[in-house]
Short mmCIF file of C-alpha atoms in Angstrom, two decimals:
data_model
loop_
_atom_site.label_atom_id
_atom_site.label_comp_id
_atom_site.label_asym_id
_atom_site.label_seq_id
_atom_site.Cartn_x
_atom_site.Cartn_y
_atom_site.Cartn_z
CA MET A 1 73.35 73.22 83.15
CA SER A 2 73.11 73.54 86.87
CA ASP A 3 70.52 75.89 88.30
CA ALA A 4 72.12 76.79 91.65
CA TYR A 5 74.24 79.23 93.62
CA PHE A 6 77.52 77.69 94.57
CA LYS A 7 79.60 78.60 97.64
CA VAL A 8 83.29 77.58 97.26
CA PRO A 9 85.24 76.07 100.19
CA ARG A 10 86.54 78.73 102.49
CA ALA A 11 90.20 79.29 101.80
CA ILE A 12 92.57 78.42 104.61
CA ASN A 13 96.34 79.08 104.51
CA GLU A 14 98.31 75.89 103.90
CA LYS A 15 100.17 74.72 106.91
CA VAL A 16 104.04 75.08 106.70
CA LEU A 17 105.79 71.98 107.91
CA SER A 18 108.85 72.19 110.17
CA TYR A 19 111.20 69.56 108.53
CA ALA A 20 112.76 69.16 112.03
CA PRO A 21 115.01 66.20 112.67
CA GLY A 22 112.99 63.01 113.02
CA SER A 23 109.82 64.43 111.25
CA PRO A 24 108.18 62.37 108.56
CA GLU A 25 108.38 65.14 105.99
CA ARG A 26 112.14 65.44 106.40
CA ALA A 27 112.60 61.78 105.54
CA GLU A 28 110.12 62.04 102.65
CA LEU A 29 111.93 65.17 101.25
CA LYS A 30 115.40 63.52 101.50
CA ALA A 31 114.12 60.55 99.46
CA ALA A 32 112.62 63.06 96.93
CA LEU A 33 115.98 64.88 96.69
CA LYS A 34 117.85 61.67 96.06
CA GLU A 35 115.33 60.56 93.40
CA THR A 36 115.43 63.98 91.65
CA LYS A 37 119.27 63.98 91.50
CA SER A 38 119.48 60.36 90.28
CA ARG A 39 118.02 61.05 86.87
CA GLU A 40 118.22 63.59 84.06
CA VAL A 41 114.94 64.92 82.60
CA GLU A 42 114.02 66.51 79.34
CA VAL A 43 111.90 69.59 79.71
CA ALA A 44 109.73 70.53 76.73
CA MET A 45 107.50 73.37 76.01
CA THR A 46 103.73 72.81 76.46
CA ILE A 47 101.64 74.30 73.57
CA GLY A 48 98.13 73.25 73.08
CA GLY A 49 98.57 70.40 75.37
CA GLN A 50 101.48 68.98 73.28
CA LYS A 51 105.07 68.67 74.39
CA VAL A 52 107.06 70.63 71.90
CA LYS A 53 110.83 70.26 71.46
CA SER A 54 113.21 72.47 69.41
CA GLY A 55 116.58 71.92 67.91
CA LYS A 56 118.33 73.79 70.75
CA LYS A 57 118.90 71.63 73.82
CA ILE A 58 120.30 73.37 76.92
CA PRO A 59 121.54 71.72 80.19
CA ILE A 60 120.10 72.50 83.64
CA HIS A 61 122.58 72.72 86.55
CA PRO A 62 122.00 73.53 90.22
CA PRO A 63 123.44 76.99 90.97
CA HIS A 64 125.26 75.56 94.03
CA GLU A 65 126.53 72.51 92.11
CA ARG A 66 127.54 73.56 88.60
CA LYS A 67 129.03 70.22 87.64
CA HIS A 68 125.80 68.30 88.25
CA THR A 69 123.27 68.09 85.43
CA LEU A 70 119.61 67.72 86.37
CA GLY A 71 118.38 67.53 82.73
CA HIS A 72 118.00 69.60 79.67
CA PHE A 73 115.39 71.93 78.26
CA TYR A 74 114.45 72.81 74.66
CA LYS A 75 114.63 76.57 73.82
CA GLY A 76 112.15 77.83 71.31
CA GLY A 77 111.89 80.96 69.22
CA ALA A 78 109.23 83.13 67.47
CA GLU A 79 107.63 80.19 65.80
CA GLU A 80 106.72 78.60 69.20
CA VAL A 81 105.42 81.90 70.46
CA ARG A 82 103.05 82.22 67.48
CA MET A 83 102.02 78.52 68.05
CA ALA A 84 101.22 79.30 71.72
CA ILE A 85 99.07 82.27 70.73
CA ASP A 86 97.22 80.26 68.10
CA ALA A 87 96.69 77.44 70.69
CA ALA A 88 95.38 79.84 73.32
CA MET A 89 92.95 81.47 70.95
CA LYS A 90 91.68 78.09 69.78
CA ALA A 91 91.03 77.02 73.40
CA LYS A 92 89.38 80.31 74.28
CA PRO A 93 85.75 79.77 73.26
CA ALA A 94 85.23 76.59 75.14
CA TRP A 95 87.22 77.79 78.18
CA GLU A 96 85.41 81.03 78.67
CA LYS A 97 82.07 79.24 78.31
CA MET A 98 82.89 76.77 81.04
CA PRO A 99 80.91 77.44 84.19
CA TRP A 100 82.99 79.30 86.73
CA GLN A 101 82.55 76.61 89.43
CA GLU A 102 84.12 74.10 87.07
CA ARG A 103 87.12 76.33 86.42
CA ALA A 104 87.31 76.79 90.17
CA ALA A 105 87.27 73.00 90.75
CA ILE A 106 90.34 72.59 88.54
CA PHE A 107 92.53 74.97 90.59
CA LEU A 108 91.28 73.66 93.97
CA ARG A 109 92.33 70.17 92.71
CA ALA A 110 95.73 71.54 91.73
CA ALA A 111 96.24 72.97 95.30
CA ASP A 112 95.26 69.58 96.83
CA LEU A 113 97.68 67.72 94.47
CA LEU A 114 100.52 70.20 95.34
CA ALA A 115 99.86 69.93 99.05
CA GLY A 116 99.74 66.13 98.91
CA PRO A 117 101.43 63.89 96.35
CA TYR A 118 103.49 66.53 94.71
CA ARG A 119 104.68 68.43 97.88
CA GLN A 120 108.18 66.86 98.21
CA LYS A 121 108.67 66.50 94.53
CA MET A 122 108.10 70.33 94.27
CA ASN A 123 110.35 71.05 97.17
CA ALA A 124 113.12 68.95 95.88
CA ALA A 125 112.92 70.76 92.48
CA CYS A 126 113.06 74.17 94.08
CA MET A 127 115.91 73.31 96.39
CA LEU A 128 118.02 71.85 93.54
CA VAL A 129 117.13 74.24 90.77
CA GLN A 130 116.72 77.60 92.75
CA SER A 131 119.19 76.81 95.67
CA LYS A 132 116.51 77.37 98.25
CA THR A 133 116.60 75.83 101.74
CA VAL A 134 113.73 73.55 102.60
CA PHE A 135 112.04 76.30 104.57
CA GLN A 136 112.27 78.85 101.80
CA SER A 137 110.94 76.21 99.31
CA GLU A 138 108.13 75.11 101.65
CA ILE A 139 106.84 78.61 102.27
CA ASP A 140 106.99 79.49 98.54
CA ALA A 141 106.57 76.56 96.14
CA VAL A 142 104.02 74.70 98.38
CA ALA A 143 102.30 76.88 100.89
CA GLU A 144 102.01 80.12 99.04
CA LEU A 145 101.11 78.53 95.61
CA CYS A 146 98.44 76.42 97.37
CA ASP A 147 97.22 79.71 98.96
CA PHE A 148 97.11 81.51 95.60
CA TRP A 149 95.07 78.78 93.97
CA ARG A 150 92.61 78.54 96.86
CA PHE A 151 92.26 82.10 97.76
CA ASN A 152 91.97 83.24 94.15
CA VAL A 153 88.92 80.84 93.81
CA GLN A 154 87.35 82.53 96.86
CA PHE A 155 88.14 86.03 95.44
CA MET A 156 86.72 85.05 92.11
CA ALA A 157 83.43 83.98 93.79
CA GLU A 158 83.27 87.32 95.69
CA ILE A 159 83.84 89.29 92.50
CA TYR A 160 81.19 87.40 90.58
CA GLN A 161 78.56 87.72 93.23
CA GLU A 162 79.07 91.56 93.32
CA GLN A 163 76.12 93.23 91.58
CA PRO A 164 76.49 97.07 91.88
CA LEU A 165 73.57 97.67 89.44
CA ASN A 166 70.98 97.05 92.18
CA ILE A 167 68.49 99.66 91.31
CA SER A 168 66.14 98.93 88.31
CA GLY A 169 63.16 100.93 87.14
CA ASN A 170 59.66 99.45 86.55
CA GLY A 171 59.84 96.83 83.90
CA ILE A 172 63.68 96.76 83.89
CA TRP A 173 66.08 94.20 85.38
CA ASN A 174 69.63 95.56 85.25
CA ARG A 175 72.36 92.90 85.43
CA MET A 176 76.11 92.96 85.23
CA GLU A 177 78.26 90.09 84.08
CA TYR A 178 82.07 89.67 84.26
CA ARG A 179 83.68 88.44 81.18
CA PRO A 180 87.23 87.46 80.19
CA LEU A 181 89.45 89.76 78.09
CA GLU A 182 88.83 89.62 74.40
CA GLY A 183 92.27 88.22 73.47
CA PHE A 184 95.11 86.38 75.28
CA VAL A 185 97.11 87.33 78.41
CA PHE A 186 100.90 87.23 78.52
CA ALA A 187 102.29 85.90 81.87
CA LEU A 188 106.00 86.90 82.35
CA THR A 189 107.33 85.25 85.54
CA PRO A 190 110.65 85.66 87.55
CA PHE A 191 113.17 83.03 88.68
CA ASN A 192 112.85 83.49 92.40
CA PHE A 193 109.31 82.40 93.46
CA ALA A 194 107.56 79.26 92.24
CA SER A 195 104.39 80.64 93.71
CA ILE A 196 104.53 83.66 91.51
CA ALA A 197 105.43 81.47 88.55
CA GLY A 198 102.25 79.48 89.15
CA ASN A 199 100.00 82.35 90.09
CA LEU A 200 100.65 84.76 87.23
CA PRO A 201 99.41 82.49 84.45
CA SER A 202 96.73 80.73 86.45
CA ALA A 203 95.00 83.78 88.04
CA PRO A 204 93.84 85.18 84.77
CA ALA A 205 93.10 81.56 83.48
CA LEU A 206 90.85 81.08 86.51
CA MET A 207 88.72 84.04 85.38
CA GLY A 208 88.24 82.53 81.86
CA ASN A 209 91.29 83.93 80.10
CA VAL A 210 93.73 82.04 77.97
CA VAL A 211 97.51 82.55 78.56
CA VAL A 212 100.94 82.48 76.93
CA TRP A 213 103.38 81.86 79.75
CA LYS A 214 107.10 82.75 79.56
CA PRO A 215 108.97 81.84 82.80
CA ALA A 216 112.60 82.92 83.63
CA GLU A 217 115.07 80.45 82.04
CA SER A 218 116.47 79.57 85.41
CA GLN A 219 113.11 78.28 86.58
CA LEU A 220 111.95 76.20 83.58
CA TYR A 221 112.36 72.98 85.52
CA VAL A 222 110.01 74.07 88.26
CA SER A 223 107.57 75.73 85.83
CA ASN A 224 107.26 72.48 83.95
CA LEU A 225 106.41 70.73 87.24
CA ILE A 226 103.68 73.34 87.88
CA MET A 227 102.36 72.69 84.38
CA GLU A 228 102.24 69.00 85.15
CA ILE A 229 100.16 69.53 88.25
CA LEU A 230 97.73 71.70 86.35
CA GLU A 231 97.34 69.16 83.71
CA GLU A 232 96.68 66.41 86.23
CA ALA A 233 94.13 68.60 87.82
CA GLY A 234 92.26 68.72 84.48
CA LEU A 235 93.21 72.04 82.97
CA PRO A 236 92.14 71.86 79.20
CA ASP A 237 94.77 71.91 76.51
CA GLY A 238 95.74 75.43 75.28
CA VAL A 239 94.35 77.40 78.20
CA ILE A 240 97.95 77.92 79.52
CA ASN A 241 100.78 77.54 77.06
CA LEU A 242 104.33 77.32 78.42
CA VAL A 243 107.03 78.56 76.16
CA PHE A 244 110.87 78.67 76.62
CA VAL A 245 112.08 81.67 74.73
CA SER A 246 114.15 84.78 75.28
CA GLY A 247 112.35 87.98 76.47
CA PRO A 248 112.99 90.02 73.30
CA VAL A 249 111.78 87.20 71.01
CA ALA A 250 108.49 86.81 73.02
CA GLY A 251 108.03 90.51 73.19
CA GLU A 252 108.44 91.09 69.53
CA VAL A 253 105.69 88.60 68.59
CA ILE A 254 103.35 89.25 71.59
CA PHE A 255 103.35 92.99 71.80
CA SER A 256 102.70 93.39 67.96
CA HIS A 257 99.68 90.90 68.01
CA PRO A 258 96.23 92.45 67.67
CA GLN A 259 94.81 89.84 70.07
CA TYR A 260 97.18 90.89 72.95
CA ALA A 261 94.91 91.69 75.79
CA GLY A 262 97.23 92.15 78.86
CA ILE A 263 100.23 91.28 80.85
CA HIS A 264 100.65 89.80 84.25
CA PHE A 265 104.29 90.56 85.30
CA THR A 266 106.80 90.26 88.12
CA GLY A 267 110.33 91.29 87.52
CA SER A 268 112.65 94.34 87.49
CA THR A 269 111.54 97.83 87.46
CA GLY A 270 113.53 98.68 84.28
CA VAL A 271 112.01 95.78 82.35
CA PHE A 272 108.55 96.66 83.34
CA GLN A 273 108.97 100.32 82.33
CA ASN A 274 110.26 99.23 78.98
CA LEU A 275 107.37 96.86 78.38
CA TRP A 276 104.85 99.54 79.29
CA ARG A 277 106.65 101.87 76.84
CA ILE A 278 106.38 99.22 73.99
CA MET A 279 102.69 98.61 74.76
CA GLY A 280 102.08 102.36 74.53
CA GLU A 281 103.75 102.54 71.11
CA ASN A 282 101.52 99.62 69.90
CA LEU A 283 98.25 100.77 71.27
CA GLY A 284 96.73 101.41 67.83
CA ASN A 285 97.36 97.77 66.80
CA TYR A 286 95.37 96.08 69.57
CA ARG A 287 91.76 95.04 69.44
CA SER A 288 91.29 96.41 73.04
CA TYR A 289 93.20 98.37 75.63
CA PRO A 290 95.53 95.78 77.30
CA ARG A 291 95.47 95.39 81.05
CA VAL A 292 98.80 96.00 82.72
CA VAL A 293 99.26 94.28 86.04
CA GLY A 294 102.72 94.17 87.51
CA GLU A 295 104.89 94.01 90.61
CA THR A 296 108.60 95.08 90.42
CA GLY A 297 111.52 95.31 92.66
CA GLY A 298 112.11 96.94 96.08
CA LYS A 299 114.91 98.82 97.79
CA ASP A 300 113.34 97.68 100.96
CA PHE A 301 114.11 99.03 104.41
CA ILE A 302 114.32 98.72 108.14
CA ILE A 303 114.49 101.68 110.37
CA ALA A 304 115.04 101.21 114.12
CA HIS A 305 114.08 103.82 116.69
CA ALA A 306 116.24 104.35 119.83
CA SER A 307 113.48 102.42 121.82
CA ALA A 308 113.86 99.22 119.69
CA VAL A 309 115.04 95.94 121.15
CA PRO A 310 118.55 95.36 119.62
CA ALA A 311 118.28 91.60 119.47
CA GLN A 312 115.01 91.72 117.63
CA VAL A 313 116.53 94.19 115.12
CA VAL A 314 119.48 91.90 114.56
CA THR A 315 117.25 88.86 113.85
CA ALA A 316 115.17 90.91 111.45
CA LEU A 317 118.30 92.15 109.57
CA THR A 318 119.84 88.58 109.32
CA ARG A 319 116.58 86.99 108.15
CA GLY A 320 115.31 89.80 106.13
CA ALA A 321 118.57 90.46 104.27
CA PHE A 322 120.02 86.99 103.76
CA GLU A 323 117.25 84.39 103.51
CA TYR A 324 117.34 83.04 99.98
CA GLN A 325 120.56 85.08 99.48
CA GLY A 326 118.55 88.26 99.43
CA GLN A 327 116.97 87.35 96.21
CA LYS A 328 113.46 88.58 97.00
CA CYS A 329 111.81 91.81 95.90
CA SER A 330 110.87 92.09 99.60
CA ALA A 331 114.33 91.53 100.94
CA VAL A 332 115.84 94.02 103.29
CA SER A 333 118.73 95.82 101.46
CA ARG A 334 119.02 99.04 103.49
CA ALA A 335 118.71 99.88 107.21
CA TYR A 336 118.77 103.02 109.28
CA LEU A 337 120.03 102.50 112.82
CA PRO A 338 120.30 104.91 115.82
CA LYS A 339 123.77 105.64 117.03
CA SER A 340 122.95 104.61 120.64
CA LEU A 341 121.97 101.02 119.57
CA TRP A 342 124.65 100.53 116.99
CA PRO A 343 127.31 98.88 119.17
CA GLU A 344 124.83 96.26 120.54
CA ILE A 345 123.37 95.72 117.01
CA LYS A 346 126.80 95.42 115.48
CA SER A 347 127.94 92.88 118.04
CA GLY A 348 124.85 90.71 117.48
CA LEU A 349 124.98 90.96 113.77
CA GLU A 350 128.66 89.96 113.74
CA LYS A 351 127.77 86.93 115.96
CA ASP A 352 124.97 85.83 113.60
CA LEU A 353 126.94 86.17 110.47
CA LYS A 354 129.87 84.30 111.82
CA SER A 355 127.55 81.39 112.66
CA ILE A 356 125.76 81.18 109.35
CA LYS A 357 126.54 78.12 107.29
CA MET A 358 126.40 78.49 103.56
CA GLY A 359 126.38 75.60 100.98
CA ASN A 360 124.38 72.98 99.39
CA PRO A 361 120.68 73.16 100.57
CA GLU A 362 120.60 69.33 100.69
CA ASP A 363 122.53 69.91 103.98
CA PHE A 364 119.66 71.13 106.08
CA SER A 365 122.06 72.97 108.52
CA ASN A 366 122.82 75.55 105.85
CA PHE A 367 121.03 78.84 106.14
CA MET A 368 122.20 80.11 102.75
CA SER A 369 123.14 78.78 99.36
CA ALA A 370 124.14 80.10 95.98
CA VAL A 371 122.77 83.03 93.96
CA ILE A 372 120.76 82.01 90.86
CA ASP A 373 123.32 82.29 87.98
CA GLU A 374 126.62 83.66 86.75
CA SER A 375 125.10 86.92 85.58
CA ALA A 376 123.67 87.58 89.12
CA PHE A 377 126.99 86.52 90.68
CA ASP A 378 128.98 88.91 88.52
CA LYS A 379 126.61 91.89 89.19
CA ILE A 380 126.51 91.44 92.89
CA SER A 381 130.20 90.88 93.35
CA GLU A 382 130.86 94.06 91.37
CA TYR A 383 128.92 96.04 93.98
CA ILE A 384 130.96 94.41 96.77
CA ALA A 385 134.22 95.22 94.88
CA ASP A 386 133.19 98.76 94.48
CA ALA A 387 132.35 99.15 98.11
CA LYS A 388 135.77 97.85 99.11
CA LYS A 389 137.39 100.61 97.21
CA ALA A 390 134.93 103.40 98.09
CA GLY A 391 135.82 106.31 100.29
CA ASP A 392 132.22 106.97 101.54
CA ALA A 393 131.44 103.28 102.36
CA GLU A 394 133.14 100.22 103.79
CA VAL A 395 132.50 96.50 103.94
CA ILE A 396 132.24 95.60 107.58
CA PHE A 397 131.19 91.97 107.43
CA GLY A 398 131.63 89.35 104.69
CA GLY A 399 132.55 90.54 101.27
CA GLY A 400 133.83 87.18 99.85
CA TYR A 401 132.60 85.37 96.71
CA ASP A 402 133.65 82.40 94.73
CA LYS A 403 132.08 80.58 91.70
CA SER A 404 134.37 77.59 91.27
CA GLU A 405 131.84 75.18 92.65
CA GLY A 406 128.65 77.22 92.69
CA TYR A 407 127.70 80.94 92.67
CA PHE A 408 128.40 81.55 96.31
CA ILE A 409 128.58 85.06 97.83
CA GLN A 410 129.07 85.62 101.55
CA PRO A 411 126.42 87.51 103.53
CA THR A 412 127.78 91.03 103.20
CA VAL A 413 127.24 94.20 105.21
CA ILE A 414 128.30 97.60 104.00
CA LEU A 415 128.44 100.65 106.29
CA ALA A 416 127.66 103.80 104.34
CA LYS A 417 128.94 107.16 105.48
CA ASP A 418 126.94 108.84 102.75
CA PRO A 419 123.13 107.94 102.86
CA LYS A 420 123.07 108.37 99.06
CA TYR A 421 125.79 105.76 98.50
CA ARG A 422 124.81 103.63 95.51
CA THR A 423 124.01 100.50 97.58
CA MET A 424 121.62 102.47 99.64
CA CYS A 425 119.76 103.55 96.44
CA GLU A 426 120.13 100.77 93.82
CA GLU A 427 118.45 97.43 93.90
CA ILE A 428 121.12 94.69 94.05
CA PHE A 429 118.97 91.54 94.53
CA GLY A 430 121.63 89.66 96.44
CA PRO A 431 123.06 89.04 99.93
CA VAL A 432 124.19 92.66 100.45
CA LEU A 433 122.82 94.85 103.22
CA THR A 434 123.83 98.55 103.58
CA LEU A 435 123.57 100.32 106.92
CA TYR A 436 123.45 104.03 107.76
CA ILE A 437 123.87 105.18 111.34
CA TYR A 438 121.98 108.30 112.33
CA ASP A 439 122.01 110.51 115.46
CA ASP A 440 119.14 109.60 117.76
CA ASP A 441 117.75 113.11 117.72
CA GLN A 442 117.49 112.96 113.96
CA TYR A 443 114.88 110.21 113.76
CA GLU A 444 112.15 112.31 111.99
CA GLN A 445 114.73 113.72 109.52
CA THR A 446 116.04 110.22 108.85
CA LEU A 447 112.42 109.00 108.04
CA GLU A 448 112.32 111.72 105.43
CA LEU A 449 115.71 110.81 104.10
CA LEU A 450 114.65 107.22 103.91
CA ASP A 451 111.50 108.07 102.01
CA ASN A 452 113.50 110.02 99.31
CA THR A 453 116.60 107.90 99.00
CA SER A 454 115.41 105.37 96.47
CA PRO A 455 112.76 105.29 93.73
CA TYR A 456 111.93 101.69 94.69
CA GLY A 457 109.91 100.58 97.62
CA LEU A 458 107.84 97.44 98.09
CA THR A 459 108.17 96.54 101.76
CA GLY A 460 109.51 98.23 104.87
CA ALA A 461 109.56 97.96 108.68
CA VAL A 462 110.02 100.07 111.72
CA PHE A 463 111.36 98.73 115.05
CA ALA A 464 110.30 100.67 118.11
CA LYS A 465 108.72 100.21 121.50
CA ASP A 466 107.79 103.89 121.46
CA ARG A 467 104.28 104.17 120.03
CA GLU A 468 104.71 107.78 118.94
CA ALA A 469 107.80 106.75 116.99
CA VAL A 470 105.77 103.91 115.22
CA THR A 471 102.98 106.46 114.38
CA LEU A 472 105.38 108.97 113.06
CA ALA A 473 107.14 106.34 110.84
CA SER A 474 103.73 105.15 109.53
CA GLU A 475 102.84 108.70 108.61
CA LYS A 476 106.15 109.71 107.14
CA LEU A 477 106.55 106.45 105.19
CA ARG A 478 102.89 106.20 103.99
CA HIS A 479 103.89 105.83 100.36
CA ALA A 480 107.35 104.28 100.78
CA ALA A 481 106.00 100.68 100.96
CA GLY A 482 103.05 98.58 99.95
CA ASN A 483 103.60 96.43 102.97
CA PHE A 484 104.50 97.99 106.28
CA TYR A 485 105.73 95.88 109.17
CA ILE A 486 105.87 97.02 112.80
CA ASN A 487 108.60 95.06 114.73
CA ASP A 488 108.95 92.31 112.12
CA LYS A 489 111.20 91.69 109.11
CA PRO A 490 109.47 93.08 105.98
CA THR A 491 109.59 89.84 103.92
CA GLY A 492 106.68 87.75 105.15
CA ALA A 493 103.56 88.56 103.14
CA VAL A 494 100.90 85.73 103.39
CA VAL A 495 98.04 85.40 100.83
CA GLY A 496 94.80 86.48 102.39
CA GLN A 497 96.61 88.08 105.34
CA GLN A 498 98.82 90.74 103.93
CA PRO A 499 98.00 91.70 100.33
CA PHE A 500 101.34 92.36 98.63
CA GLY A 501 102.42 95.45 96.81
CA GLY A 502 100.52 98.60 95.94
CA ALA A 503 103.34 101.17 96.35
CA ARG A 504 106.25 102.29 94.23
CA GLY A 505 107.09 98.72 93.27
CA SER A 506 103.72 97.86 91.68
CA GLY A 507 102.14 98.74 88.40
CA THR A 508 98.60 98.21 89.68
CA ASN A 509 97.03 96.56 92.61
CA ASP A 510 93.77 94.70 93.22
CA LYS A 511 92.29 92.26 95.76
CA ALA A 512 93.57 88.91 94.55
CA GLY A 513 97.23 89.79 94.10
CA SER A 514 95.96 91.19 90.62
CA ILE A 515 93.55 88.32 89.69
CA LEU A 516 92.14 90.33 86.91
CA ASN A 517 90.36 93.19 85.23
CA LEU A 518 88.86 95.27 88.03
CA TYR A 519 90.87 98.39 88.66
CA ARG A 520 91.11 99.84 92.19
CA TRP A 521 91.64 103.63 92.00
CA VAL A 522 93.59 103.58 95.27
CA SER A 523 97.02 102.23 96.26
CA ALA A 524 96.74 99.72 99.02
CA ARG A 525 99.05 99.38 102.05
CA ALA A 526 98.99 96.33 104.27
CA ILE A 527 100.20 96.81 107.79
CA LYS A 528 101.32 94.13 110.20
CA GLU A 529 101.76 94.80 113.92
CA ASN A 530 101.39 93.27 117.39
CA PHE A 531 103.91 90.62 116.30
CA VAL A 532 106.35 89.23 118.92
CA PRO A 533 109.71 89.30 117.01
CA PRO A 534 112.19 86.49 117.41
CA THR A 535 115.69 87.00 118.70
CA ASP A 536 117.25 83.99 116.88
CA TYR A 537 117.56 83.65 113.05
CA ARG A 538 117.62 79.84 113.21
CA TYR A 539 114.73 77.65 112.09
CA PRO A 540 113.82 74.08 113.21
CA PHE A 541 114.92 72.52 110.00
CA MET A 542 118.49 73.62 110.57
CA ALA A 543 118.93 71.49 113.78
CA GLU A 544 121.46 68.72 113.39
CA GLU A 545 120.29 65.14 113.06
#
């Protein structure tokens, strides 16, 4: 056993590469895309370090190219969930006794592997399986996941060195130690971010916990690759167990298990509320009170003041609403614009949307691709169809959709006459932006309207050159968003720079993006300002060869 205090390497945000024409990373990625598409893979569950297959084999298709098969995965059931819990509890004694610096070394090694030899393999997987452009994949699956692994190690070290019991009487030495939870943690991860899929099981594992991990079915291919990286980095068998089962099957086994100790969740508000209810009903069955850490959806907003720069607002709307087809909990889905700026904003928005290319992300000139699956396609298109028939709203841009080749939905803008129209209030999770035009002298009243329009709120932004208008928005919208952006699109949280969540879209919030069991009895809000906004939605990767 080492007798020393250890300082972990200072975390630095992973650099985002440009993938501009002629760059080495562009050539490397194109080769990785070709290699990934050239073969079909079998994706098995990982339980206790073993690859587990079931009798149910399901094909994996790119959402933008439904006829192509990337491979197959094996879907499990209740038996595999029970196996995963048993494997986790078997691994627990040795894992929680491992010195913290050795646990840290594993995840730092994983970050280095992802940033290096696995970088383009991961980007290719995300682009093909999740229909992300290279930029959306690079900032998510590579940069942010590297940041999570590195910053979580730094945050862990800061937590462990905190000793609030610093007053001891004569003959007494008071000490406090941080210990893992008594049972296992359930990580329930969404389809849209590989970084979240990697962070939710690995953050509690870093702190000495053992985990059962159920990813969204449309992200199993990517989740399996994350597991491969962790295994190569030296994660012991059984610490994280990856199962491919339906949500109800997982929930029935996990939430009735006495050793269930907590959940790390990202997903819809409705699902999270239901899980919380189920846990409450089962409280008497648990060995300890389970930790509930979750981040849910957002009916996220932009409000522009009459002093705003129209071109900057246009770029924020285009990028914020339509990057990754609007499938982000931080995506802009409603905007409040002053009547005096509306003609110029409308003209700029129309110009942007007419120039946007949508299609296969292997074509780097495309800004958008397909939505994740048929269920999402049907739900989003139903909102658009309703708006076309509504008397209190109209579709002013886009509105087309087609799933013959892939699940493609045009970037769509709805103009609402009624600020309580359904697309202003309900989370759609797709490329649909709803606008409300207000009279310039009604700015303060519109801020209050915005704050009370939707129960959801994760991110939001105000655009204004007038400092008093910014201050008023910051005060009026204090609880409307966990991340508040001044003159920037509200979709750019960065680990270590803008802690994410902490408002109406979060179950609880703490310093490492919920890295574990310390509760903060406040709700944090991160604010970004002094940013020079762009006036063009295009990125370097989109340039023609």
